[in-house]
């Protein structure tokens, strides 16, 4: 039996809608795809549509997300984006074949969240559908559920984006333990701030990556940037000191040449990714998970993806999960995947019982 979920995401600066279909693959199942959880079957998840209206051009000139402009753009885009997602998925516009509506309720920018939630609640009221309120972090975790194989529990996640940097142990569907977080800036935030310092533009992550790709050994310098808290013995992260170290270096150098910029972008990327990988390695040694998963916008980073994939050689018995690029940054398909497992566990709500929670954390899920 196929179940279709309409999913909506508008927590920051992307207006997104998707239709995700779940099929019960009991017949095709083998032991390697069995969940080590109460849900015993591999239910294949398929993306029928995944529409994202990016606001990058709108926020570029401010060097970051301008909340009021983000809310206005969501208000304008949300209905056309939902319409397109339904159209591409071949779904009836009256939601006849949609089982439930999954929507991000938090964390995020309150004005942005309200736009997506208001649309979801209206559709739920008019077409009498249940709502699946999804925590944005939980959505990012479920971005690795679309492959041929799905993570097995316990699964260890490194989830890194513009708003958060966490090591999370997922013990089962809906059961999360946050092992450690950043004590200051998120990893993506550090990419964005360092890109601004180097005059590389917005969004910073892809800009740093592009600059760092120009690096070769001839550009090497005789200094390294710090790897903050890499040996702290816990699972906490810190990125603000690394950003400040870049700032001091820039002041020391004075007028930056193109070569200075390339070296600093490359060395910053190395320092940030070394720290992230060192922490998940320690957590993997301690918790011995069955799967290692990388999620969030910074998971789009090529160097981080390569270093993360390399963990497969260190921990041969753990499976590595890295989402496709379009599922790393904010999107609604991941919200639909989380919605599907919430639906299975009975976490459906009536439209009038759902509200935004801009400061939501994963402990409340
Ligand atoms: O998950 P996401 O789309 O939004 C939040 O939930 O925050 O993540 C956005 C973050 C931004 O900070 C952006 O600079 C970063 O992900 N990012 C990258 C790359 N692509 C996006 N960071 C490093 N390298 C990239 N290629
Ligand atoms: Zn996100």
Short mmCIF file of N, CA and C in Angstrom, two decimals, residues 143-260:
data_model
loop_
_atom_site.label_atom_id
_atom_site.label_comp_id
_atom_site.label_asym_id
_atom_site.label_seq_id
_atom_site.Cartn_x
_atom_site.Cartn_y
_atom_site.Cartn_z
N UNK A 143 16.90 12.94 6.10
CA UNK A 143 17.33 13.13 4.71
C UNK A 143 18.13 11.92 4.20
N UNK A 144 18.58 11.04 5.10
CA UNK A 144 19.33 9.85 4.65
C UNK A 144 18.42 8.62 4.50
N UNK A 145 17.11 8.84 4.51
CA UNK A 145 16.21 7.68 4.44
C UNK A 145 15.71 7.39 3.02
N UNK A 146 16.32 8.02 2.00
CA UNK A 146 15.78 7.84 0.66
C UNK A 146 16.55 6.86 -0.22
N UNK A 147 17.63 6.29 0.30
CA UNK A 147 18.45 5.39 -0.53
C UNK A 147 17.88 3.98 -0.60
N UNK A 148 18.64 3.09 -1.27
CA UNK A 148 18.26 1.68 -1.37
C UNK A 148 18.26 1.04 0.02
N UNK A 149 19.27 1.46 0.82
CA UNK A 149 19.36 0.95 2.19
C UNK A 149 19.13 2.09 3.14
N UNK A 150 18.56 1.79 4.27
CA UNK A 150 18.34 2.83 5.27
C UNK A 150 19.19 2.57 6.50
N UNK A 151 19.47 3.65 7.28
CA UNK A 151 20.29 3.47 8.48
C UNK A 151 19.68 2.45 9.44
N UNK A 152 20.57 1.76 10.13
CA UNK A 152 20.11 0.86 11.19
C UNK A 152 20.42 1.50 12.53
N UNK A 153 19.68 1.13 13.54
CA UNK A 153 19.86 1.74 14.87
C UNK A 153 20.77 0.88 15.74
N UNK A 154 21.55 1.48 16.65
CA UNK A 154 21.68 2.93 16.83
C UNK A 154 22.46 3.55 15.67
N UNK A 155 22.00 4.74 15.25
CA UNK A 155 22.67 5.47 14.17
C UNK A 155 23.26 6.75 14.76
N UNK A 156 24.49 7.02 14.40
CA UNK A 156 25.15 8.22 14.92
C UNK A 156 25.16 9.28 13.82
N UNK A 157 24.68 10.47 14.16
CA UNK A 157 24.57 11.56 13.18
C UNK A 157 25.49 12.72 13.52
N UNK A 158 26.17 13.20 12.49
CA UNK A 158 26.82 14.51 12.57
C UNK A 158 25.91 15.41 11.76
N UNK A 159 25.22 16.35 12.44
CA UNK A 159 24.29 17.20 11.71
C UNK A 159 24.75 18.65 11.82
N UNK A 160 25.09 19.19 10.66
CA UNK A 160 25.80 20.47 10.61
C UNK A 160 25.12 21.42 9.62
N UNK A 161 24.65 22.55 10.13
CA UNK A 161 24.00 23.48 9.21
C UNK A 161 24.30 24.90 9.65
N UNK A 162 23.53 25.86 9.11
CA UNK A 162 23.77 27.25 9.45
C UNK A 162 23.31 27.57 10.87
N UNK A 163 22.39 26.79 11.39
CA UNK A 163 21.83 27.08 12.71
C UNK A 163 22.26 26.11 13.80
N UNK A 164 22.77 24.92 13.42
CA UNK A 164 23.16 23.96 14.46
C UNK A 164 24.29 23.04 14.06
N UNK A 165 24.97 22.54 15.07
CA UNK A 165 26.07 21.58 14.89
C UNK A 165 25.93 20.58 16.03
N UNK A 166 25.52 19.39 15.70
CA UNK A 166 25.23 18.41 16.75
C UNK A 166 25.74 17.03 16.42
N UNK A 167 26.07 16.30 17.48
CA UNK A 167 26.27 14.86 17.36
C UNK A 167 25.06 14.24 18.03
N UNK A 168 24.34 13.44 17.27
CA UNK A 168 23.09 12.89 17.78
C UNK A 168 23.10 11.37 17.65
N UNK A 169 22.73 10.70 18.72
CA UNK A 169 22.59 9.25 18.66
C UNK A 169 21.11 8.94 18.51
N UNK A 170 20.76 8.35 17.38
CA UNK A 170 19.35 8.01 17.14
C UNK A 170 19.19 6.54 17.48
N UNK A 171 18.41 6.28 18.53
CA UNK A 171 18.31 4.90 19.03
C UNK A 171 17.19 4.13 18.35
N UNK A 172 16.25 4.89 17.83
CA UNK A 172 15.10 4.31 17.15
C UNK A 172 14.38 5.47 16.48
N UNK A 173 13.33 5.18 15.72
CA UNK A 173 12.56 6.28 15.15
C UNK A 173 12.01 7.12 16.30
N UNK A 174 12.28 8.41 16.25
CA UNK A 174 11.75 9.33 17.27
C UNK A 174 12.50 9.33 18.58
N UNK A 175 13.57 8.54 18.69
CA UNK A 175 14.31 8.48 19.97
C UNK A 175 15.73 9.01 19.77
N UNK A 176 15.97 10.21 20.28
CA UNK A 176 17.23 10.90 20.03
C UNK A 176 17.95 11.24 21.32
N UNK A 177 19.28 11.10 21.28
CA UNK A 177 20.09 11.61 22.37
C UNK A 177 21.12 12.57 21.76
N UNK A 178 21.05 13.84 22.19
CA UNK A 178 22.03 14.81 21.68
C UNK A 178 23.30 14.64 22.51
N UNK A 179 24.36 14.14 21.88
CA UNK A 179 25.61 13.86 22.62
C UNK A 179 26.42 15.13 22.83
N UNK A 180 26.32 16.05 21.91
CA UNK A 180 27.09 17.29 22.04
C UNK A 180 26.68 18.27 20.95
N UNK A 181 26.86 19.56 21.25
CA UNK A 181 26.50 20.62 20.31
C UNK A 181 27.60 21.66 20.31
N UNK A 182 27.42 22.69 19.50
CA UNK A 182 28.40 23.76 19.51
C UNK A 182 28.16 24.65 20.75
N UNK A 183 29.25 25.15 21.31
CA UNK A 183 29.09 26.03 22.47
C UNK A 183 28.97 27.49 22.01
N UNK A 184 29.22 27.73 20.73
CA UNK A 184 29.07 29.11 20.22
C UNK A 184 28.46 29.09 18.82
N UNK A 185 29.26 29.36 17.78
CA UNK A 185 28.71 29.41 16.42
C UNK A 185 28.48 28.01 15.86
N UNK A 186 27.50 27.90 14.95
CA UNK A 186 27.31 26.65 14.21
C UNK A 186 28.37 26.59 13.11
N UNK A 187 28.64 25.37 12.61
CA UNK A 187 29.68 25.21 11.57
C UNK A 187 29.35 26.04 10.32
N UNK A 188 28.09 25.97 9.87
CA UNK A 188 27.71 26.73 8.67
C UNK A 188 27.83 28.22 8.88
N UNK A 189 27.50 28.64 10.11
CA UNK A 189 27.61 30.06 10.46
C UNK A 189 29.07 30.50 10.33
N UNK A 190 29.99 29.64 10.76
CA UNK A 190 31.42 29.95 10.67
C UNK A 190 31.84 30.06 9.20
N UNK A 191 31.36 29.14 8.35
CA UNK A 191 31.65 29.24 6.91
C UNK A 191 31.15 30.59 6.38
N UNK A 192 29.91 30.95 6.78
CA UNK A 192 29.32 32.19 6.28
C UNK A 192 30.12 33.41 6.75
N UNK A 193 30.52 33.42 8.04
CA UNK A 193 31.24 34.58 8.59
C UNK A 193 32.64 34.70 8.01
N UNK A 194 33.34 33.56 7.86
CA UNK A 194 34.70 33.59 7.31
C UNK A 194 34.65 34.03 5.84
N UNK A 195 33.63 33.57 5.12
CA UNK A 195 33.50 33.99 3.71
C UNK A 195 33.34 35.50 3.64
N UNK A 196 32.58 36.06 4.59
CA UNK A 196 32.38 37.51 4.62
C UNK A 196 33.72 38.21 4.90
N UNK A 197 34.48 37.67 5.87
CA UNK A 197 35.79 38.26 6.20
C UNK A 197 36.72 38.26 4.99
N UNK A 198 36.61 37.18 4.19
CA UNK A 198 37.51 37.06 3.03
C UNK A 198 36.93 37.74 1.78
N UNK A 199 35.75 38.34 1.95
CA UNK A 199 35.11 39.03 0.81
C UNK A 199 34.67 38.07 -0.28
N UNK A 200 34.22 36.87 0.12
CA UNK A 200 33.86 35.85 -0.87
C UNK A 200 32.37 35.76 -1.17
N UNK A 201 31.55 36.54 -0.44
CA UNK A 201 30.12 36.56 -0.75
C UNK A 201 29.27 35.58 0.03
N UNK A 202 27.99 35.54 -0.33
CA UNK A 202 26.98 34.79 0.40
C UNK A 202 26.24 33.87 -0.56
N UNK A 203 25.85 32.66 -0.17
CA UNK A 203 26.14 32.00 1.11
C UNK A 203 27.60 31.54 1.17
N UNK A 204 28.14 31.58 2.37
CA UNK A 204 29.58 31.39 2.57
C UNK A 204 30.09 29.99 2.30
N UNK A 205 29.30 28.97 2.62
CA UNK A 205 29.78 27.59 2.48
C UNK A 205 30.26 27.29 1.06
N UNK A 206 29.35 27.42 0.08
CA UNK A 206 29.78 27.15 -1.30
C UNK A 206 30.89 28.09 -1.75
N UNK A 207 30.88 29.35 -1.27
CA UNK A 207 31.90 30.33 -1.69
C UNK A 207 33.28 29.91 -1.18
N UNK A 208 33.35 29.46 0.08
CA UNK A 208 34.64 28.99 0.64
C UNK A 208 35.12 27.77 -0.13
N UNK A 209 34.20 26.84 -0.39
CA UNK A 209 34.54 25.62 -1.14
C UNK A 209 35.16 25.96 -2.48
N UNK A 210 34.51 26.85 -3.21
CA UNK A 210 35.01 27.23 -4.55
C UNK A 210 36.40 27.82 -4.45
N UNK A 211 36.60 28.72 -3.47
CA UNK A 211 37.90 29.37 -3.31
C UNK A 211 38.97 28.33 -2.95
N UNK A 212 38.61 27.42 -2.02
CA UNK A 212 39.57 26.42 -1.54
C UNK A 212 40.00 25.46 -2.66
N UNK A 213 39.12 25.27 -3.64
CA UNK A 213 39.46 24.36 -4.75
C UNK A 213 40.63 24.87 -5.58
N UNK A 214 40.92 26.19 -5.48
CA UNK A 214 42.04 26.75 -6.25
C UNK A 214 43.39 26.44 -5.58
N UNK A 215 43.33 25.88 -4.37
CA UNK A 215 44.56 25.65 -3.60
C UNK A 215 45.42 24.55 -4.22
N UNK A 216 46.73 24.78 -4.20
CA UNK A 216 47.69 23.71 -4.49
C UNK A 216 48.90 23.93 -3.58
N UNK A 217 49.80 22.96 -3.57
CA UNK A 217 50.90 22.98 -2.59
C UNK A 217 51.79 24.23 -2.69
N UNK A 218 51.86 24.82 -3.87
CA UNK A 218 52.69 26.03 -4.05
C UNK A 218 52.16 27.20 -3.23
N UNK A 219 50.88 27.09 -2.82
CA UNK A 219 50.28 28.20 -2.06
C UNK A 219 50.40 27.98 -0.55
N UNK A 220 51.06 26.89 -0.15
CA UNK A 220 51.17 26.56 1.29
C UNK A 220 51.89 27.67 2.05
N UNK A 221 51.47 27.89 3.30
CA UNK A 221 52.09 28.90 4.15
C UNK A 221 52.62 28.21 5.41
N UNK A 222 53.38 28.96 6.20
CA UNK A 222 54.04 28.32 7.35
C UNK A 222 53.21 28.46 8.64
N UNK A 223 51.90 28.63 8.51
CA UNK A 223 51.09 28.64 9.73
C UNK A 223 49.82 27.80 9.53
N UNK A 224 49.26 27.38 10.66
CA UNK A 224 48.01 26.61 10.62
C UNK A 224 46.98 27.33 11.46
N UNK A 225 45.72 27.15 11.17
CA UNK A 225 44.66 27.70 12.02
C UNK A 225 44.37 26.70 13.14
N UNK A 226 43.80 27.17 14.26
CA UNK A 226 43.53 26.23 15.36
C UNK A 226 42.40 25.26 15.03
N UNK A 227 42.38 24.12 15.72
CA UNK A 227 41.27 23.15 15.62
C UNK A 227 40.59 23.18 16.99
N UNK A 228 39.73 24.17 17.26
CA UNK A 228 39.22 24.36 18.63
C UNK A 228 38.50 23.14 19.21
N UNK A 229 38.82 22.82 20.44
CA UNK A 229 38.19 21.75 21.23
C UNK A 229 38.38 20.35 20.64
N UNK A 230 39.32 20.22 19.72
CA UNK A 230 39.46 18.90 19.06
C UNK A 230 39.85 17.81 20.07
N UNK A 231 40.58 18.20 21.12
CA UNK A 231 40.98 17.22 22.14
C UNK A 231 40.28 17.45 23.47
N UNK A 232 39.08 18.02 23.44
CA UNK A 232 38.43 18.39 24.70
C UNK A 232 37.90 17.17 25.47
N UNK A 233 37.85 16.03 24.82
CA UNK A 233 37.41 14.82 25.52
C UNK A 233 35.90 14.71 25.64
N UNK A 234 35.16 15.69 25.12
CA UNK A 234 33.69 15.58 25.11
C UNK A 234 33.21 15.72 23.65
N UNK A 235 31.93 15.86 23.47
CA UNK A 235 31.41 15.93 22.11
C UNK A 235 30.90 17.33 21.77
N UNK A 236 31.50 18.33 22.44
CA UNK A 236 31.13 19.72 22.15
C UNK A 236 32.01 20.28 21.04
N UNK A 237 31.46 21.27 20.34
CA UNK A 237 32.20 21.93 19.26
C UNK A 237 32.31 23.41 19.57
N UNK A 238 33.30 24.06 18.95
CA UNK A 238 33.41 25.51 19.04
C UNK A 238 33.97 26.02 17.72
N UNK A 239 33.30 27.02 17.14
CA UNK A 239 33.78 27.55 15.85
C UNK A 239 34.08 29.04 15.89
N UNK A 240 33.70 29.69 17.00
CA UNK A 240 33.89 31.14 17.05
C UNK A 240 35.37 31.51 17.11
N UNK A 241 36.17 30.72 17.86
CA UNK A 241 37.61 30.98 17.97
C UNK A 241 38.32 30.81 16.64
N UNK A 242 37.86 29.85 15.85
CA UNK A 242 38.46 29.61 14.53
C UNK A 242 38.21 30.81 13.62
N UNK A 243 36.97 31.32 13.69
CA UNK A 243 36.62 32.50 12.89
C UNK A 243 37.50 33.69 13.33
N UNK A 244 37.68 33.86 14.66
CA UNK A 244 38.49 34.98 15.17
C UNK A 244 39.95 34.82 14.76
N UNK A 245 40.42 33.56 14.72
CA UNK A 245 41.81 33.32 14.29
C UNK A 245 41.99 33.77 12.84
N UNK A 246 40.96 33.54 12.00
CA UNK A 246 41.03 34.01 10.60
C UNK A 246 41.08 35.54 10.59
N UNK A 247 40.25 36.16 11.42
CA UNK A 247 40.21 37.63 11.49
C UNK A 247 41.57 38.21 11.87
N UNK A 248 42.22 37.62 12.90
CA UNK A 248 43.55 38.10 13.33
C UNK A 248 44.58 37.92 12.23
N UNK A 249 44.50 36.79 11.54
CA UNK A 249 45.45 36.53 10.46
C UNK A 249 45.30 37.59 9.36
N UNK A 250 44.04 37.91 9.05
CA UNK A 250 43.78 38.91 8.01
C UNK A 250 44.38 40.26 8.43
N UNK A 251 44.19 40.61 9.72
CA UNK A 251 44.73 41.88 10.22
C UNK A 251 46.25 41.88 10.15
N UNK A 252 46.84 40.72 10.50
CA UNK A 252 48.31 40.60 10.50
C UNK A 252 48.86 40.75 9.07
N UNK A 253 48.17 40.11 8.12
CA UNK A 253 48.66 40.15 6.73
C UNK A 253 48.48 41.56 6.13
N UNK A 254 47.38 42.22 6.51
CA UNK A 254 47.10 43.55 5.94
C UNK A 254 46.31 43.41 4.66
N UNK A 255 46.86 43.86 3.56
CA UNK A 255 46.16 43.74 2.26
C UNK A 255 46.24 42.29 1.76
N UNK A 256 45.08 41.61 1.62
CA UNK A 256 45.09 40.20 1.21
C UNK A 256 45.30 40.05 -0.29
N UNK A 257 46.24 39.19 -0.68
CA UNK A 257 46.37 38.87 -2.12
C UNK A 257 45.39 37.75 -2.43
N UNK A 258 45.20 37.45 -3.71
CA UNK A 258 44.32 36.33 -4.11
C UNK A 258 44.85 35.02 -3.51
N UNK A 259 46.20 34.90 -3.47
CA UNK A 259 46.81 33.66 -2.94
C UNK A 259 46.55 33.54 -1.44
N UNK A 260 46.60 34.68 -0.71
CA UNK A 260 46.29 34.65 0.72
C UNK A 260 44.86 34.14 0.93
#
